[in-house]
PDB file of C-alpha atoms in Angstrom:
ATOM      1  CA  MET A   3      -0.157  -0.100  -0.008  1.00  0.00           C
ATOM      2  CA  THR A   4       2.787   2.959   1.236  1.00  0.00           C
ATOM      3  CA  ARG A   5       4.678   1.582  -1.749  1.00  0.00           C
ATOM      4  CA  THR A   6       1.696   1.807  -4.771  1.00  0.00           C
ATOM      5  CA  LEU A   7       0.975   5.382  -3.276  1.00  0.00           C
ATOM      6  CA  SER A   8       4.485   6.377  -3.466  1.00  0.00           C
ATOM      7  CA  ILE A   9       4.212   5.516  -7.295  1.00  0.00           C
ATOM      8  CA  LEU A  10       1.350   7.185  -7.271  1.00  0.00           C
ATOM      9  CA  ALA A  11       2.463   9.757  -6.024  1.00  0.00           C
ATOM     10  CA  LEU A  12       5.425  10.080  -8.075  1.00  0.00           C
ATOM     11  CA  LEU A  13       3.660   9.515 -11.069  1.00  0.00           C
ATOM     12  CA  GLY A  14       1.746  12.302  -9.734  1.00  0.00           C
ATOM     13  CA  LEU A  15       5.038  14.568  -9.750  1.00  0.00           C
ATOM     14  CA  THR A  16       6.215  13.570 -13.060  1.00  0.00           C
ATOM     15  CA  LEU A  17       2.729  14.334 -14.493  1.00  0.00           C
ATOM     16  CA  SER A  18       2.214  17.563 -12.745  1.00  0.00           C
ATOM     17  CA  LEU A  19       6.402  18.442 -13.556  1.00  0.00           C
ATOM     18  CA  ALA A  20       5.524  17.564 -17.474  1.00  0.00           C
ATOM     19  CA  VAL A  21       2.509  19.255 -17.154  1.00  0.00           C
ATOM     20  CA  GLY A  22       4.435  22.770 -16.363  1.00  0.00           C
ATOM     21  CA  CYS A  23       6.725  22.206 -18.390  1.00  0.00           C
ATOM     22  CA  PRO A  24       6.994  26.143 -20.662  1.00  0.00           C
ATOM     23  CA  LYS A  25       6.822  26.138 -24.491  1.00  0.00           C
ATOM     24  CA  THR A  26       9.445  25.999 -26.195  1.00  0.00           C
ATOM     25  CA  VAL A  27       9.336  30.200 -27.388  1.00  0.00           C
ATOM     26  CA  ASP A  28       9.527  30.045 -31.703  1.00  0.00           C
ATOM     27  CA  ASP A  29      11.188  33.226 -32.946  1.00  0.00           C
ATOM     28  CA  THR A  30       9.129  33.053 -36.179  1.00  0.00           C
ATOM     29  CA  ASP A  31       6.255  32.878 -34.295  1.00  0.00           C
ATOM     30  CA  ALA A  32       4.353  35.925 -35.193  1.00  0.00           C
ATOM     31  CA  PRO A  33       3.262  37.045 -32.052  1.00  0.00           C
ATOM     32  CA  GLU A  34       5.142  36.104 -29.596  1.00  0.00           C
ATOM     33  CA  GLY A  35       8.422  35.873 -31.616  1.00  0.00           C
ATOM     34  CA  ASP A  36       8.832  39.213 -33.475  1.00  0.00           C
ATOM     35  CA  THR A  37      12.343  40.371 -34.166  1.00  0.00           C
ATOM     36  CA  ASP A  38      11.855  43.482 -36.813  1.00  0.00           C
ATOM     37  CA  THR A  39      15.099  45.536 -35.778  1.00  0.00           C
ATOM     38  CA  ASP A  40      13.572  48.377 -38.359  1.00  0.00           C
ATOM     39  CA  THR A  41      14.969  51.121 -38.162  1.00  0.00           C
ATOM     40  CA  ASP A  42      14.301  55.196 -39.228  1.00  0.00           C
ATOM     41  CA  THR A  43      18.011  55.968 -41.502  1.00  0.00           C
ATOM     42  CA  ASP A  44      16.282  59.112 -42.161  1.00  0.00           C
ATOM     43  CA  SER A  45      19.087  61.590 -41.186  1.00  0.00           C
ATOM     44  CA  ASP A  46      17.919  64.793 -43.407  1.00  0.00           C
ATOM     45  CA  THR A  47      19.184  68.001 -41.552  1.00  0.00           C
ATOM     46  CA  ASP A  48      18.031  70.609 -44.000  1.00  0.00           C
ATOM     47  CA  ALA A  49      16.908  73.975 -42.111  1.00  0.00           C
ATOM     48  CA  ASP A  50      15.831  75.847 -45.344  1.00  0.00           C
ATOM     49  CA  THR A  51      19.395  78.094 -44.231  1.00  0.00           C
ATOM     50  CA  ASP A  52      20.202  77.644 -48.200  1.00  0.00           C
ATOM     51  CA  THR A  53      22.686  80.418 -49.514  1.00  0.00           C
ATOM     52  CA  ASP A  54      22.656  81.075 -53.215  1.00  0.00           C
ATOM     53  CA  THR A  55      25.804  81.570 -55.166  1.00  0.00           C
ATOM     54  CA  ASP A  56      25.101  80.740 -58.390  1.00  0.00           C
ATOM     55  CA  THR A  57      26.534  82.476 -61.366  1.00  0.00           C
ATOM     56  CA  ASP A  58      23.372  84.401 -63.026  1.00  0.00           C
ATOM     57  CA  VAL A  59      24.441  82.970 -66.738  1.00  0.00           C
ATOM     58  CA  GLY A  60      22.355  85.399 -69.782  1.00  0.00           C
ATOM     59  CA  THR A  61      22.296  87.995 -68.042  1.00  0.00           C
ATOM     60  CA  THR A  62      22.577  91.675 -70.316  1.00  0.00           C
ATOM     61  CA  CYS A  63      24.304  95.116 -69.982  1.00  0.00           C
ATOM     62  CA  SER A  64      20.771  96.252 -69.449  1.00  0.00           C
ATOM     63  CA  ASP A  65      19.563  93.111 -66.668  1.00  0.00           C
ATOM     64  CA  VAL A  66      23.184  95.033 -64.450  1.00  0.00           C
ATOM     65  CA  GLN A  67      22.192  99.014 -65.221  1.00  0.00           C
ATOM     66  CA  ASN A  68      18.739  98.696 -64.185  1.00  0.00           C
ATOM     67  CA  PHE A  69      19.263  96.401 -61.694  1.00  0.00           C
ATOM     68  CA  ASP A  70      16.190  93.950 -62.972  1.00  0.00           C
ATOM     69  CA  GLY A  71      16.734  90.525 -60.621  1.00  0.00           C
ATOM     70  CA  ILE A  72      20.221  91.858 -59.926  1.00  0.00           C
ATOM     71  CA  SER A  73      21.895  93.240 -56.926  1.00  0.00           C
ATOM     72  CA  GLU A  74      25.280  94.814 -56.119  1.00  0.00           C
ATOM     73  CA  GLY A  75      27.690  92.376 -55.125  1.00  0.00           C
ATOM     74  CA  ASP A  76      26.017  89.813 -57.489  1.00  0.00           C
ATOM     75  CA  THR A  77      28.663  87.601 -59.738  1.00  0.00           C
ATOM     76  CA  VAL A  78      26.936  87.676 -63.150  1.00  0.00           C
ATOM     77  CA  THR A  79      27.950  86.428 -66.645  1.00  0.00           C
ATOM     78  CA  LEU A  80      27.612  88.671 -69.932  1.00  0.00           C
ATOM     79  CA  THR A  81      27.208  86.209 -72.922  1.00  0.00           C
ATOM     80  CA  ASN A  82      28.633  87.850 -76.215  1.00  0.00           C
ATOM     81  CA  VAL A  83      28.374  91.266 -75.490  1.00  0.00           C
ATOM     82  CA  CYS A  84      30.244  93.215 -77.895  1.00  0.00           C
ATOM     83  CA  VAL A  85      33.482  94.794 -77.077  1.00  0.00           C
ATOM     84  CA  THR A  86      33.165  98.747 -77.936  1.00  0.00           C
ATOM     85  CA  SER A  87      36.311 100.737 -77.005  1.00  0.00           C
ATOM     86  CA  PRO A  88      39.638  99.476 -76.528  1.00  0.00           C
ATOM     87  CA  VAL A  89      41.860  99.069 -73.121  1.00  0.00           C
ATOM     88  CA  ALA A  90      41.239 102.289 -71.264  1.00  0.00           C
ATOM     89  CA  ASN A  91      44.806 104.808 -71.233  1.00  0.00           C
ATOM     90  CA  ASN A  92      45.540 103.852 -67.664  1.00  0.00           C
ATOM     91  CA  GLY A  93      44.759  99.939 -68.518  1.00  0.00           C
ATOM     92  CA  MET A  94      42.000 100.310 -65.884  1.00  0.00           C
ATOM     93  CA  GLY A  95      39.270  98.730 -68.125  1.00  0.00           C
ATOM     94  CA  PHE A  96      36.447  98.963 -71.102  1.00  0.00           C
ATOM     95  CA  PHE A  97      33.251  99.698 -71.671  1.00  0.00           C
ATOM     96  CA  VAL A  98      31.169  96.699 -73.061  1.00  0.00           C
ATOM     97  CA  GLN A  99      27.267  96.956 -74.658  1.00  0.00           C
ATOM     98  CA  ASP A 100      24.356  94.597 -75.637  1.00  0.00           C
ATOM     99  CA  ALA A 101      23.771  94.159 -79.539  1.00  0.00           C
ATOM    100  CA  GLY A 102      22.654  96.518 -81.238  1.00  0.00           C
ATOM    101  CA  GLY A 103      23.188  98.642 -78.697  1.00  0.00           C
ATOM    102  CA  GLY A 104      19.998 102.021 -76.488  1.00  0.00           C
ATOM    103  CA  GLU A 105      19.712 103.009 -73.600  1.00  0.00           C
ATOM    104  CA  TYR A 106      20.794 101.160 -70.693  1.00  0.00           C
ATOM    105  CA  SER A 107      22.723  99.067 -72.768  1.00  0.00           C
ATOM    106  CA  GLY A 108      26.715 100.083 -72.418  1.00  0.00           C
ATOM    107  CA  LEU A 109      29.054  98.718 -69.581  1.00  0.00           C
ATOM    108  CA  PHE A 110      32.434  98.968 -67.943  1.00  0.00           C
ATOM    109  CA  VAL A 111      34.635  96.198 -67.149  1.00  0.00           C
ATOM    110  CA  TYR A 112      36.552  96.421 -64.786  1.00  0.00           C
ATOM    111  CA  LEU A 113      40.364  95.227 -64.660  1.00  0.00           C
ATOM    112  CA  GLY A 114      42.182  96.811 -61.531  1.00  0.00           C
ATOM    113  CA  SER A 115      45.309  94.955 -61.693  1.00  0.00           C
ATOM    114  CA  VAL A 116      44.022  92.717 -64.057  1.00  0.00           C
ATOM    115  CA  VAL A 117      45.572  92.097 -67.998  1.00  0.00           C
ATOM    116  CA  ALA A 118      43.056  91.821 -70.874  1.00  0.00           C
ATOM    117  CA  SER A 119      44.147  91.426 -74.967  1.00  0.00           C
ATOM    118  CA  VAL A 120      40.578  93.159 -75.603  1.00  0.00           C
ATOM    119  CA  THR A 121      40.025  95.673 -78.422  1.00  0.00           C
ATOM    120  CA  THR A 122      36.829  97.517 -79.993  1.00  0.00           C
ATOM    121  CA  GLY A 123      34.607  94.494 -82.179  1.00  0.00           C
ATOM    122  CA  ASP A 124      35.058  91.790 -79.924  1.00  0.00           C
ATOM    123  CA  GLN A 125      32.436  89.989 -79.103  1.00  0.00           C
ATOM    124  CA  ILE A 126      33.214  87.981 -75.426  1.00  0.00           C
ATOM    125  CA  THR A 127      31.961  86.493 -72.834  1.00  0.00           C
ATOM    126  CA  VAL A 128      32.624  88.032 -69.583  1.00  0.00           C
ATOM    127  CA  THR A 129      32.265  87.131 -65.384  1.00  0.00           C
ATOM    128  CA  GLY A 130      32.370  89.528 -63.211  1.00  0.00           C
ATOM    129  CA  GLU A 131      30.733  91.103 -60.061  1.00  0.00           C
ATOM    130  CA  VAL A 132      28.293  93.678 -59.869  1.00  0.00           C
ATOM    131  CA  THR A 133      29.898  96.925 -58.530  1.00  0.00           C
ATOM    132  CA  GLU A 134      29.044 100.612 -57.649  1.00  0.00           C
ATOM    133  CA  TYR A 135      32.267 103.400 -58.032  1.00  0.00           C
ATOM    134  CA  TYR A 136      30.865 106.556 -57.112  1.00  0.00           C
ATOM    135  CA  ASP A 137      27.051 106.045 -58.810  1.00  0.00           C
ATOM    136  CA  PHE A 138      28.905 104.092 -61.745  1.00  0.00           C
ATOM    137  CA  THR A 139      27.804 101.036 -62.444  1.00  0.00           C
ATOM    138  CA  GLU A 140      30.561  98.786 -63.329  1.00  0.00           C
ATOM    139  CA  LEU A 141      31.083  94.940 -63.969  1.00  0.00           C
ATOM    140  CA  THR A 142      34.930  93.718 -62.064  1.00  0.00           C
ATOM    141  CA  VAL A 143      36.484  90.538 -63.176  1.00  0.00           C
ATOM    142  CA  ALA A 144      38.973  88.990 -60.565  1.00  0.00           C
ATOM    143  CA  ASP A 145      41.121  87.198 -62.986  1.00  0.00           C
ATOM    144  CA  ALA A 146      41.860  87.040 -66.928  1.00  0.00           C
ATOM    145  CA  GLY A 147      39.742  83.557 -67.508  1.00  0.00           C
ATOM    146  CA  ASP A 148      36.796  85.984 -66.656  1.00  0.00           C
ATOM    147  CA  ILE A 149      36.742  86.881 -70.529  1.00  0.00           C
ATOM    148  CA  VAL A 150      36.854  84.716 -72.893  1.00  0.00           C
ATOM    149  CA  THR A 151      36.112  86.173 -76.938  1.00  0.00           C
ATOM    150  CA  ASN A 152      34.366  83.965 -79.240  1.00  0.00           C
ATOM    151  CA  GLY A 153      33.741  85.923 -81.960  1.00  0.00           C
ATOM    152  CA  SER A 154      33.856  89.681 -83.638  1.00  0.00           C
ATOM    153  CA  CYS A 155      30.464  92.335 -84.053  1.00  0.00           C
ATOM    154  CA  ASN A 156      29.766  95.679 -84.902  1.00  0.00           C
ATOM    155  CA  PRO A 157      29.836  98.107 -82.206  1.00  0.00           C
ATOM    156  CA  ALA A 158      26.254  99.817 -82.544  1.00  0.00           C
ATOM    157  CA  ALA A 159      27.105 103.783 -81.869  1.00  0.00           C
ATOM    158  CA  THR A 160      23.070 105.322 -80.254  1.00  0.00           C
ATOM    159  CA  THR A 161      22.547 109.041 -82.027  1.00  0.00           C
ATOM    160  CA  VAL A 162      21.305 111.481 -79.438  1.00  0.00           C
ATOM    161  CA  GLN A 163      20.313 114.876 -81.803  1.00  0.00           C
ATOM    162  CA  ALA A 164      19.847 116.612 -78.430  1.00  0.00           C
ATOM    163  CA  ALA A 165      20.847 117.039 -74.726  1.00  0.00           C
ATOM    164  CA  PRO A 166      18.701 115.055 -72.675  1.00  0.00           C
ATOM    165  CA  ALA A 167      17.420 116.061 -69.625  1.00  0.00           C
ATOM    166  CA  ASP A 168      19.222 113.114 -68.019  1.00  0.00           C
ATOM    167  CA  PHE A 169      22.197 111.048 -69.212  1.00  0.00           C
ATOM    168  CA  GLU A 170      21.780 107.540 -67.349  1.00  0.00           C
ATOM    169  CA  PRO A 171      20.248 106.028 -69.472  1.00  0.00           C
ATOM    170  CA  TYR A 172      23.236 106.347 -71.889  1.00  0.00           C
ATOM    171  CA  GLU A 173      25.693 105.594 -69.389  1.00  0.00           C
ATOM    172  CA  SER A 174      28.443 103.383 -70.820  1.00  0.00           C
ATOM    173  CA  VAL A 175      27.072 103.494 -73.966  1.00  0.00           C
ATOM    174  CA  LEU A 176      28.794 104.270 -77.548  1.00  0.00           C
ATOM    175  CA  ILE A 177      26.503 107.277 -78.382  1.00  0.00           C
ATOM    176  CA  THR A 178      27.105 110.262 -81.353  1.00  0.00           C
ATOM    177  CA  VAL A 179      26.228 114.002 -80.260  1.00  0.00           C
ATOM    178  CA  LEU A 180      24.871 116.202 -82.968  1.00  0.00           C
ATOM    179  CA  ASP A 181      25.671 119.508 -83.636  1.00  0.00           C
ATOM    180  CA  LEU A 182      27.827 120.623 -80.392  1.00  0.00           C
ATOM    181  CA  ASN A 183      30.153 123.728 -79.380  1.00  0.00           C
ATOM    182  CA  VAL A 184      33.091 123.046 -77.567  1.00  0.00           C
ATOM    183  CA  THR A 185      33.308 125.877 -75.232  1.00  0.00           C
ATOM    184  CA  SER A 186      37.263 125.682 -73.338  1.00  0.00           C
ATOM    185  CA  ASP A 187      39.921 124.976 -74.127  1.00  0.00           C
ATOM    186  CA  ALA A 188      41.402 121.791 -72.228  1.00  0.00           C
ATOM    187  CA  ASN A 189      41.963 121.877 -68.805  1.00  0.00           C
ATOM    188  CA  ASP A 190      44.684 119.865 -66.611  1.00  0.00           C
ATOM    189  CA  TYR A 191      43.516 117.028 -67.161  1.00  0.00           C
ATOM    190  CA  GLY A 192      42.732 117.067 -71.039  1.00  0.00           C
ATOM    191  CA  GLU A 193      39.292 118.004 -70.600  1.00  0.00           C
ATOM    192  CA  HIS A 194      37.429 120.024 -72.792  1.00  0.00           C
ATOM    193  CA  THR A 195      33.808 121.220 -71.801  1.00  0.00           C
ATOM    194  CA  THR A 196      30.772 121.771 -74.382  1.00  0.00           C
ATOM    195  CA  ASP A 197      26.983 122.958 -74.955  1.00  0.00           C
ATOM    196  CA  PHE A 198      25.514 119.572 -75.066  1.00  0.00           C
ATOM    197  CA  GLY A 199      23.979 119.093 -71.283  1.00  0.00           C
ATOM    198  CA  GLY A 200      26.823 119.859 -69.472  1.00  0.00           C
ATOM    199  CA  MET A 201      28.896 117.191 -71.168  1.00  0.00           C
ATOM    200  CA  THR A 202      32.376 117.011 -71.231  1.00  0.00           C
ATOM    201  CA  ILE A 203      35.102 115.257 -74.029  1.00  0.00           C
ATOM    202  CA  ASP A 204      37.497 113.267 -72.346  1.00  0.00           C
ATOM    203  CA  ASP A 205      40.909 111.586 -72.571  1.00  0.00           C
ATOM    204  CA  LEU A 206      40.680 108.041 -71.657  1.00  0.00           C
ATOM    205  CA  PHE A 207      41.525 106.967 -74.667  1.00  0.00           C
ATOM    206  CA  TRP A 208      42.111 109.322 -77.226  1.00  0.00           C
ATOM    207  CA  THR A 209      43.651 113.205 -76.755  1.00  0.00           C
ATOM    208  CA  TYR A 210      41.471 115.767 -78.850  1.00  0.00           C
ATOM    209  CA  GLU A 211      43.677 118.076 -80.216  1.00  0.00           C
ATOM    210  CA  GLY A 212      40.969 121.178 -80.527  1.00  0.00           C
ATOM    211  CA  GLY A 213      39.902 124.132 -78.235  1.00  0.00           C
ATOM    212  CA  ASN A 214      37.000 126.993 -77.168  1.00  0.00           C
ATOM    213  CA  GLY A 215      35.370 127.858 -80.343  1.00  0.00           C
ATOM    214  CA  ASP A 216      35.154 124.789 -82.455  1.00  0.00           C
ATOM    215  CA  HIS A 217      31.662 123.427 -83.815  1.00  0.00           C
ATOM    216  CA  LEU A 218      31.803 120.186 -84.227  1.00  0.00           C
ATOM    217  CA  THR A 219      28.945 118.266 -85.964  1.00  0.00           C
ATOM    218  CA  SER A 220      29.381 114.994 -84.546  1.00  0.00           C
ATOM    219  CA  LEU A 221      31.109 113.468 -80.907  1.00  0.00           C
ATOM    220  CA  THR A 222      31.328 109.617 -81.128  1.00  0.00           C
ATOM    221  CA  GLY A 223      32.204 108.105 -77.814  1.00  0.00           C
ATOM    222  CA  LEU A 224      31.447 105.831 -74.560  1.00  0.00           C
ATOM    223  CA  LEU A 225      29.405 108.233 -71.809  1.00  0.00           C
ATOM    224  CA  ASN A 226      31.599 107.618 -68.845  1.00  0.00           C
ATOM    225  CA  TYR A 227      30.326 109.410 -65.606  1.00  0.00           C
ATOM    226  CA  SER A 228      33.398 110.361 -62.542  1.00  0.00           C
ATOM    227  CA  TYR A 229      34.073 113.436 -60.218  1.00  0.00           C
ATOM    228  CA  GLU A 230      29.575 113.560 -60.699  1.00  0.00           C
ATOM    229  CA  GLU A 231      29.933 114.525 -64.492  1.00  0.00           C
ATOM    230  CA  TYR A 232      28.928 113.095 -67.586  1.00  0.00           C
ATOM    231  CA  LYS A 233      32.427 112.400 -70.445  1.00  0.00           C
ATOM    232  CA  LEU A 234      32.388 111.804 -73.727  1.00  0.00           C
ATOM    233  CA  GLU A 235      35.228 109.471 -74.531  1.00  0.00           C
ATOM    234  CA  PRO A 236      36.191 109.455 -78.085  1.00  0.00           C
ATOM    235  CA  ARG A 237      38.596 106.457 -79.186  1.00  0.00           C
ATOM    236  CA  ASP A 238      40.462 107.958 -82.270  1.00  0.00           C
ATOM    237  CA  GLY A 239      40.117 111.081 -84.269  1.00  0.00           C
ATOM    238  CA  SER A 240      37.566 108.828 -86.950  1.00  0.00           C
ATOM    239  CA  ASP A 241      35.402 109.974 -83.849  1.00  0.00           C
ATOM    240  CA  VAL A 242      34.869 113.289 -84.310  1.00  0.00           C
ATOM    241  CA  SER A 243      33.231 115.278 -87.381  1.00  0.00           C
ATOM    242  CA  MET A 244      33.702 118.757 -88.095  1.00  0.00           C
TER     243      MET A 244
END
């Protein structure tokens, strides 16, 4: 009897142990074995602080003169503009113009210490910084490689028959003025005054050898602005008709 109970007790214990044995976890079982380790690897830190440092390509002289989408300090590229003057006697720069000329079509390219080999009638593409030098708009180049000659052109002069109320639209434009009188001999800076709206004749490229009392039927040159005066810069003797 005791032996039987012991056996039964042992069997009961065994059964109890068998019933209470834990279930083995299957890692592939959906509810219990989810091992999904998907993590978000998106490292986008864009805080909308981008700065526009692109060069504006295809800009015209007119765009720059009118500050049409252009600001001082911008770097722009003028494509296929026409060189309308030689390099100035002082080496500081030369003038360029949009095809066809007209108001606001010209611009002075400031070289500073950069040496450039350009001549009147070259067609060039030039890159530089838009600057204002005492209210005179310029394109300042940093390197000779910023000027590329890619053809030739025929500079077109815009005829101005009478002195305008404001010369500003003709700043840096190749113009021909008609019927003017020279009203002084050359001053110490090689300048002659005229009766054409107070415009003077200057010697940035070529020196006019006439004097007070001369009558000119026409005078062609680039309209410069310096020391608060508009100055016409003839390129050579062929720009003067008497």
